[in-house]
CSV table of C-alpha atoms in Angstrom, one decimal:
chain,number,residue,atom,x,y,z
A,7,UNK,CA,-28.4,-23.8,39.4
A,8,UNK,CA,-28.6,-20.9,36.9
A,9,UNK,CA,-30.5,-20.1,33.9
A,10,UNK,CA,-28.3,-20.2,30.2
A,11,UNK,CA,-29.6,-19.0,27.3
A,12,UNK,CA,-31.1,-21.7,25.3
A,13,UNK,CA,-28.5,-23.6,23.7
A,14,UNK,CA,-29.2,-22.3,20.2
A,15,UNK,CA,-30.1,-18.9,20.6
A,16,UNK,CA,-30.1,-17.1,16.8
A,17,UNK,CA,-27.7,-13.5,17.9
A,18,UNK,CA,-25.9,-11.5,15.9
A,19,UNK,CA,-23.2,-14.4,14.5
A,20,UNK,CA,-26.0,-16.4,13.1
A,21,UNK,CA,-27.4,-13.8,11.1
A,22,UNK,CA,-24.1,-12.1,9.9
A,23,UNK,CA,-22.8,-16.0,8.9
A,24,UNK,CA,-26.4,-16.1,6.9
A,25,UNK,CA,-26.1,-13.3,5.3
A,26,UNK,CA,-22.8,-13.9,4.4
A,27,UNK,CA,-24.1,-16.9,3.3
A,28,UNK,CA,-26.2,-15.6,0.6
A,29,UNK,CA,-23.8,-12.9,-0.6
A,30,UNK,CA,-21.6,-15.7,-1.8
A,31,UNK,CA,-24.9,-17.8,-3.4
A,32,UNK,CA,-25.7,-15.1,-5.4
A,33,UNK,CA,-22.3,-14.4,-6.1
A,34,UNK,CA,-21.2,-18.0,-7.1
A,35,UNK,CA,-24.7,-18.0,-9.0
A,36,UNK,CA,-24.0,-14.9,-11.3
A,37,UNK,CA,-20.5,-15.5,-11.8
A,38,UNK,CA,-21.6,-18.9,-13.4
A,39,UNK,CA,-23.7,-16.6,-15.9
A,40,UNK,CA,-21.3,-14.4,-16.4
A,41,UNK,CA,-19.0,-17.0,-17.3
A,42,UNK,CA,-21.5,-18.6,-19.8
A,43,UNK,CA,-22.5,-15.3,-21.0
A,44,UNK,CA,-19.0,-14.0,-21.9
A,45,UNK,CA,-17.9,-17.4,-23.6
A,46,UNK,CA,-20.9,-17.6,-25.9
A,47,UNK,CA,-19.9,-13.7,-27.0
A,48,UNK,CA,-16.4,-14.7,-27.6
A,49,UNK,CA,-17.3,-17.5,-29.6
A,50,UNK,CA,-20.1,-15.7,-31.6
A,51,UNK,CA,-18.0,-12.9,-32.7
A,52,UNK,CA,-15.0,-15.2,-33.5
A,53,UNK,CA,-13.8,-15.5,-36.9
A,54,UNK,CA,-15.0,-19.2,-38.6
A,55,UNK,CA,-11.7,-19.7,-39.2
A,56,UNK,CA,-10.7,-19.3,-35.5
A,57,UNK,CA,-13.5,-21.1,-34.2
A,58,UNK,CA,-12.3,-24.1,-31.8
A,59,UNK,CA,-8.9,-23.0,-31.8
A,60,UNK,CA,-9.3,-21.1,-29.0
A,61,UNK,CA,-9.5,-21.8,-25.2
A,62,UNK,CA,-12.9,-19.4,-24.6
A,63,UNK,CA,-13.1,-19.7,-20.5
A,64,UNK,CA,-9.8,-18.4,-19.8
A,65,UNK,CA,-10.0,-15.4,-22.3
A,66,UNK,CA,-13.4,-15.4,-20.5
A,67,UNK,CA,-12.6,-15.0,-16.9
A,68,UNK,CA,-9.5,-13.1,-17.7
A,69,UNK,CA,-11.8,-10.6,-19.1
A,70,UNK,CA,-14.6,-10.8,-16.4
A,71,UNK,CA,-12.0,-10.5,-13.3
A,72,UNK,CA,-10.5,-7.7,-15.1
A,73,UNK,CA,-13.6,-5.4,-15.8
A,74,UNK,CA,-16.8,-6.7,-14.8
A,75,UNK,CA,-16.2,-8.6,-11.2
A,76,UNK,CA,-17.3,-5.4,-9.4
A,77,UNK,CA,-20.6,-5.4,-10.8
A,78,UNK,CA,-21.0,-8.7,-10.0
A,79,UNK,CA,-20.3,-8.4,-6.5
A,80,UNK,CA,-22.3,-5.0,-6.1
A,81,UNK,CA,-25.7,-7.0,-7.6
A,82,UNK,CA,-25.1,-10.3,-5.7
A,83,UNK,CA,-25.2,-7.9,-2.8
A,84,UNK,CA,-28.4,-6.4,-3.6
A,85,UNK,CA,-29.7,-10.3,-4.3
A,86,UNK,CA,-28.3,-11.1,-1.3
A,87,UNK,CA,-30.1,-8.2,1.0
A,88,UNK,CA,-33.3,-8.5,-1.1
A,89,UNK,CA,-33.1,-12.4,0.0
A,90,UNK,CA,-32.4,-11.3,4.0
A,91,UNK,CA,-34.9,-9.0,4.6
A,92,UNK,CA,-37.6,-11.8,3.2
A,93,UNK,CA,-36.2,-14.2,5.1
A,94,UNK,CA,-36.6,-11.9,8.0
């Protein structure tokens, strides 16, 4: 009869799916306030005239996946190592 590792044993898979994880929390997470963020500029600096005319979240997200996506994936990445280490 031989010895196995315990059955689950936390190696290098476990952590890399956990941190993976995270990285697309905090990613889903600020995307969400991006979103909500960008729609409540476009509809504050609309004219009164235009004012629910407009469909704001696709002019939204077009804009955000156009400029801003990489900054959201390069902080949800920090959030996301910031959050491994203290669970660590």
């Amino acid at each position: 009869w031989r010895c196995s590792q315990p059955r689950y044993a936390f190696d290098w898979r476990f952590w890399v799916s956990f941190f993976v994880f995270l990285w697309n929390n905090a990613f889903n997470v600020a995307l969400g306030q991006i979103l909500i963020a960008m729609a409540v500029s476009l509809w504050f600096f609309t004219k009164n005239e235009e004012k629910g005319k407009l469909g704001l979240v696709p002019k939204a997200l077009k804009i955000i996946f156009r400029y801003h996506v990489g900054s959201v994936i390069f902080g949800s990445f920090i959030v996301a190592a910031v959050q491994f280490i203290r669970y660590l």
